[in-house]
Amino acid sequence: MTLAIIGGTGLTQISDLTIIGQKTLDTPFGAPSADYVFGKINGRQLVFLARHGNPHRIPPHKINYRANIWGLKQLGVTEIIAVAAVGGISSAMAPAHIAIPDQLIDYSYGREHTFFADDLEHVTHIDFTEPYSPDLRQRIIQAANDAGIAITANGTYGCTQGPRLETVAEIKRLAQDGCDLVGMTGMPEASLARELEMAYANISVVANWGAGIVAGEITMAEIERNLEIGMNKAIALLKATVLL
Ligand code: HPA
């Protein structure tokens, strides 16, 4: 099993990763966000990719999701743990909390979202009933329990287009739709991984309450503060997960 970690906002590098090498790849879909970094955490070899580039410079709607996922497949990756900053919607999803979503709703648009578009021998519809790999999710949940890291073991992730944050009415609508979390990068990353038959799970790190859930504007300072705490927990969780 070759494991990859895709790091999001607040996780451009993993300081606990012993770096063994790195590789620049090109793909039929263009360039991935950054070089793929090979390293070891807790003795386990893995591949790391900074979703927004290193340094962080690519906004969610401009990420070349197809290139990123294609590159991982070329490297022989079979499982992907994607870490993502999100806004919290349901009451348990307070800032700096961590959740392992089990469902998603895609509200993004205009993104290159499939490998199955051109030169098809037959039209392919992947099954996406369970958008995240149940086995990989269970490993992460088990690791959290083993390491005593408090998480929410499920939830529905709503993927908005960004890069702006949402309005109060949009967050109310997402809540009515059943979304517990809102982020901008969860799709099409998850479905592209499924198209290439790689197991994929998401660790969501709550950066802020969704718009209107608490009074006042959402500031970048608040997001950065919460992500610092949340991403340290996410790294501890990754370290525990690679042991299983
Ligand atoms: N909305 C969407 N994406 C996000 C948010 C948010 O409030 N916070 C961090 N990523």
Short mmCIF file of C-alpha atoms and ligand atoms in Angstrom, two decimals:
data_model
loop_
_atom_site.label_atom_id
_atom_site.label_comp_id
_atom_site.label_asym_id
_atom_site.label_seq_id
_atom_site.Cartn_x
_atom_site.Cartn_y
_atom_site.Cartn_z
CA MET A 1 0.00 0.00 0.00
CA THR A 2 1.45 3.37 -0.91
CA LEU A 3 -0.07 6.15 1.11
CA ALA A 4 -0.32 9.80 0.11
CA ILE A 5 -1.26 12.81 2.17
CA ILE A 6 -2.67 15.88 0.46
CA GLY A 7 -2.18 18.89 2.72
CA GLY A 8 -4.51 21.86 2.56
CA THR A 9 -4.49 25.37 4.00
CA GLY A 10 -2.36 25.34 7.15
CA LEU A 11 -0.55 22.15 6.11
CA THR A 12 1.81 23.09 3.29
CA GLN A 13 4.61 21.10 4.89
CA ILE A 14 4.69 18.45 7.61
CA SER A 15 7.53 19.17 10.00
CA ASP A 16 7.50 15.56 11.28
CA LEU A 17 8.11 14.24 7.78
CA THR A 18 11.67 13.00 7.26
CA ILE A 19 12.20 13.94 3.62
CA ILE A 20 13.78 11.29 1.40
CA GLY A 21 13.30 12.98 -1.97
CA GLN A 22 11.00 14.89 -4.23
CA LYS A 23 9.76 14.71 -7.78
CA THR A 24 8.42 17.21 -10.31
CA LEU A 25 5.83 15.53 -12.52
CA ASP A 26 3.98 16.59 -15.62
CA THR A 27 0.68 14.98 -16.60
CA PRO A 28 -1.58 14.94 -19.67
CA PHE A 29 -3.73 17.45 -17.72
CA GLY A 30 -0.94 19.90 -16.91
CA ALA A 31 1.23 20.48 -13.88
CA PRO A 32 0.29 19.36 -10.35
CA SER A 33 0.16 21.98 -7.57
CA ALA A 34 3.70 21.27 -6.36
CA ASP A 35 6.49 18.71 -6.35
CA TYR A 36 5.57 15.38 -4.78
CA VAL A 37 7.60 14.96 -1.60
CA PHE A 38 8.65 11.46 -0.48
CA GLY A 39 9.22 11.01 3.19
CA LYS A 40 8.71 8.97 6.32
CA ILE A 41 6.48 9.56 9.31
CA ASN A 42 6.81 7.19 12.26
CA GLY A 43 8.86 4.90 10.02
CA ARG A 44 6.13 4.68 7.35
CA GLN A 45 7.02 5.83 3.85
CA LEU A 46 4.53 8.14 2.15
CA VAL A 47 4.06 10.80 -0.51
CA PHE A 48 3.04 14.36 0.39
CA LEU A 49 1.47 16.95 -1.91
CA ALA A 50 0.66 20.56 -1.00
CA ARG A 51 -2.76 21.09 -2.60
CA HIS A 52 -2.41 24.88 -2.88
CA GLY A 53 1.26 24.75 -3.91
CA ASN A 54 4.36 25.39 -1.87
CA PRO A 55 4.35 28.24 -1.02
CA HIS A 56 0.56 28.35 -0.69
CA ARG A 57 -0.58 30.33 -3.76
CA ILE A 58 -3.29 28.45 -5.72
CA PRO A 59 -6.90 29.24 -4.73
CA PRO A 60 -9.39 26.36 -4.48
CA HIS A 61 -11.11 26.97 -7.84
CA LYS A 62 -7.76 27.13 -9.68
CA ILE A 63 -6.27 23.91 -8.33
CA ASN A 64 -5.50 21.38 -11.06
CA TYR A 65 -7.24 18.51 -9.26
CA ARG A 66 -6.87 16.18 -12.24
CA ALA A 67 -3.11 16.70 -12.47
CA ASN A 68 -2.69 16.25 -8.71
CA ILE A 69 -4.60 12.96 -8.61
CA TRP A 70 -3.13 11.65 -11.88
CA GLY A 71 0.38 12.29 -10.57
CA LEU A 72 -0.35 10.33 -7.39
CA LYS A 73 -1.60 7.40 -9.46
CA GLN A 74 1.55 7.53 -11.61
CA LEU A 75 3.60 7.29 -8.42
CA GLY A 76 1.83 4.07 -7.46
CA VAL A 77 -0.28 5.59 -4.69
CA THR A 78 -3.19 3.41 -3.61
CA GLU A 79 -4.60 5.40 -0.68
CA ILE A 80 -4.98 9.12 -0.12
CA ILE A 81 -5.68 10.95 3.13
CA ALA A 82 -6.74 14.48 2.26
CA VAL A 83 -6.49 17.13 4.96
CA ALA A 84 -8.69 20.18 4.46
CA ALA A 85 -9.60 23.36 6.33
CA VAL A 86 -13.36 23.81 6.65
CA GLY A 87 -16.03 25.97 8.22
CA GLY A 88 -18.18 24.38 10.93
CA ILE A 89 -21.96 24.27 10.51
CA SER A 90 -23.46 21.75 12.94
CA SER A 91 -23.05 22.29 16.67
CA ALA A 92 -20.22 19.80 17.26
CA MET A 93 -18.07 21.40 14.54
CA ALA A 94 -16.48 24.12 16.63
CA PRO A 95 -13.25 25.82 15.55
CA ALA A 96 -10.13 23.62 15.83
CA HIS A 97 -12.28 20.46 15.94
CA ILE A 98 -11.59 17.53 13.60
CA ALA A 99 -14.10 15.44 11.67
CA ILE A 100 -13.84 12.48 9.32
CA PRO A 101 -16.78 13.07 6.96
CA ASP A 102 -18.67 10.12 5.51
CA GLN A 103 -20.77 12.01 2.96
CA LEU A 104 -20.51 15.04 0.73
CA ILE A 105 -22.57 17.40 -1.41
CA ASP A 106 -20.86 19.13 -4.32
CA TYR A 107 -21.86 22.76 -4.90
CA SER A 108 -18.74 23.63 -6.89
CA TYR A 109 -18.96 24.42 -10.60
CA GLY A 110 -16.80 24.95 -13.65
CA ARG A 111 -14.00 22.71 -12.41
CA GLU A 112 -12.41 20.02 -14.59
CA HIS A 113 -13.97 17.21 -12.63
CA THR A 114 -13.51 13.95 -14.52
CA PHE A 115 -10.96 11.82 -16.35
CA PHE A 116 -13.81 10.22 -18.30
CA ALA A 117 -14.57 12.97 -20.80
CA ASP A 118 -12.72 12.39 -24.08
CA ASP A 119 -11.57 9.44 -26.18
CA LEU A 120 -13.97 7.12 -24.39
CA GLU A 121 -14.43 3.55 -25.47
CA HIS A 122 -17.54 3.43 -23.30
CA VAL A 123 -19.28 5.87 -20.98
CA THR A 124 -18.25 5.24 -17.38
CA HIS A 125 -20.28 6.11 -14.28
CA ILE A 126 -18.35 5.44 -11.10
CA ASP A 127 -20.28 4.38 -8.02
CA PHE A 128 -20.11 7.20 -5.45
CA THR A 129 -22.67 5.97 -2.92
CA GLU A 130 -19.95 6.13 -0.27
CA PRO A 131 -17.71 8.97 -1.48
CA TYR A 132 -14.99 8.21 1.08
CA SER A 133 -13.34 4.82 1.51
CA PRO A 134 -15.05 3.15 4.50
CA ASP A 135 -11.91 1.09 5.28
CA LEU A 136 -9.56 4.06 5.26
CA ARG A 137 -12.01 6.13 7.34
CA GLN A 138 -12.22 3.32 9.90
CA ARG A 139 -8.41 3.23 10.18
CA ILE A 140 -8.30 6.97 10.86
CA ILE A 141 -11.12 6.69 13.42
CA GLN A 142 -9.38 3.76 15.11
CA ALA A 143 -6.12 5.73 15.23
CA ALA A 144 -7.91 8.69 16.81
CA ASN A 145 -9.41 6.39 19.46
CA ASP A 146 -6.04 4.71 20.11
CA ALA A 147 -4.24 8.05 20.43
CA GLY A 148 -7.01 9.69 22.47
CA ILE A 149 -7.61 12.41 19.87
CA ALA A 150 -11.18 13.78 20.03
CA ILE A 151 -12.85 13.68 16.61
CA THR A 152 -16.30 13.45 15.11
CA ALA A 153 -16.35 10.18 13.20
CA ASN A 154 -18.79 11.22 10.47
CA GLY A 155 -20.48 14.19 8.87
CA THR A 156 -21.51 15.64 5.53
CA TYR A 157 -19.05 17.93 3.77
CA GLY A 158 -20.47 20.60 1.46
CA CYS A 159 -18.03 21.76 -1.23
CA THR A 160 -18.53 25.39 -2.29
CA GLN A 161 -16.78 27.12 -5.16
CA GLY A 162 -14.90 29.83 -3.29
CA PRO A 163 -12.61 31.57 -3.02
CA ARG A 164 -15.02 33.82 -1.12
CA LEU A 165 -16.62 32.57 2.07
CA GLU A 166 -20.39 32.03 2.17
CA THR A 167 -23.31 34.32 3.00
CA VAL A 168 -25.50 33.70 6.05
CA ALA A 169 -28.29 32.48 3.74
CA GLU A 170 -25.94 30.07 1.96
CA ILE A 171 -24.83 28.53 5.26
CA LYS A 172 -28.51 28.18 6.30
CA ARG A 173 -29.20 26.41 3.03
CA LEU A 174 -26.23 24.09 3.50
CA ALA A 175 -27.46 23.31 7.03
CA GLN A 176 -30.93 22.53 5.66
CA ASP A 177 -29.34 20.27 3.07
CA GLY A 178 -27.70 18.32 5.90
CA CYS A 179 -24.15 19.67 5.63
CA ASP A 180 -22.12 19.65 8.86
CA LEU A 181 -19.00 21.16 7.30
CA VAL A 182 -18.25 23.51 4.43
CA GLY A 183 -15.03 23.62 2.46
CA MET A 184 -13.82 24.51 -1.03
CA THR A 185 -11.47 21.70 -2.04
CA GLY A 186 -13.22 18.41 -1.27
CA MET A 187 -14.47 18.08 -4.83
CA PRO A 188 -13.64 16.99 -7.46
CA GLU A 189 -10.65 15.59 -5.55
CA ALA A 190 -12.66 12.75 -3.99
CA SER A 191 -14.39 11.61 -7.19
CA LEU A 192 -11.20 11.84 -9.27
CA ALA A 193 -9.48 9.53 -6.78
CA ARG A 194 -12.42 7.11 -7.11
CA GLU A 195 -12.22 7.27 -10.92
CA LEU A 196 -8.60 6.10 -10.69
CA GLU A 197 -9.53 3.46 -8.09
CA MET A 198 -7.57 4.92 -5.19
CA ALA A 199 -8.97 4.77 -1.65
CA TYR A 200 -9.63 8.32 -0.41
CA ALA A 201 -10.62 9.75 2.97
CA ASN A 202 -10.79 13.29 4.33
CA ILE A 203 -9.64 14.78 7.61
CA SER A 204 -11.54 18.06 8.00
CA VAL A 205 -10.04 20.65 10.34
CA VAL A 206 -12.49 23.36 11.40
CA ALA A 207 -11.03 26.84 10.90
CA ASN A 208 -14.10 28.94 11.80
CA TRP A 209 -17.84 28.81 12.31
CA GLY A 210 -19.72 29.06 9.00
CA ALA A 211 -21.03 32.54 8.20
CA GLY A 212 -23.76 33.72 10.57
CA ILE A 213 -23.49 30.85 13.05
CA VAL A 214 -21.91 33.25 15.50
CA ALA A 215 -22.18 37.04 15.27
CA GLY A 216 -19.63 39.05 13.33
CA GLU A 217 -17.38 38.68 10.32
CA ILE A 218 -14.98 35.81 9.71
CA THR A 219 -11.38 37.04 9.80
CA MET A 220 -8.23 35.49 8.37
CA ALA A 221 -6.59 36.01 11.77
CA GLU A 222 -9.25 33.82 13.41
CA ILE A 223 -8.89 31.17 10.69
CA GLU A 224 -5.10 31.08 11.08
CA ARG A 225 -5.31 30.86 14.88
CA ASN A 226 -7.72 27.92 14.83
CA LEU A 227 -5.87 26.13 12.06
CA GLU A 228 -2.65 26.21 14.02
CA ILE A 229 -4.31 24.27 16.82
CA GLY A 230 -6.36 22.06 14.51
CA MET A 231 -3.51 21.15 12.16
CA ASN A 232 -1.32 20.07 15.08
CA LYS A 233 -4.11 17.67 16.02
CA ALA A 234 -4.39 16.52 12.40
CA ILE A 235 -0.64 15.79 12.29
CA ALA A 236 -0.90 13.78 15.53
CA LEU A 237 -3.79 11.88 13.94
CA LEU A 238 -1.79 11.21 10.76
CA LYS A 239 1.13 9.94 12.87
CA ALA A 240 -1.19 7.57 14.71
CA THR A 241 -2.89 6.45 11.47
CA VAL A 242 0.31 5.44 9.67
CA LEU A 243 1.07 3.02 12.52
CA LEU A 244 -2.07 0.97 11.73
N1 HPA B 1 -16.31 28.11 4.12
C1 HPA B 1 -15.74 27.42 3.11
N2 HPA B 1 -14.50 26.96 3.16
C2 HPA B 1 -13.80 27.18 4.29
C3 HPA B 1 -14.34 27.89 5.37
C4 HPA B 1 -15.67 28.38 5.28
O1 HPA B 1 -16.22 29.01 6.20
N3 HPA B 1 -13.37 27.95 6.32
C5 HPA B 1 -12.29 27.30 5.82
N4 HPA B 1 -12.54 26.83 4.59
#
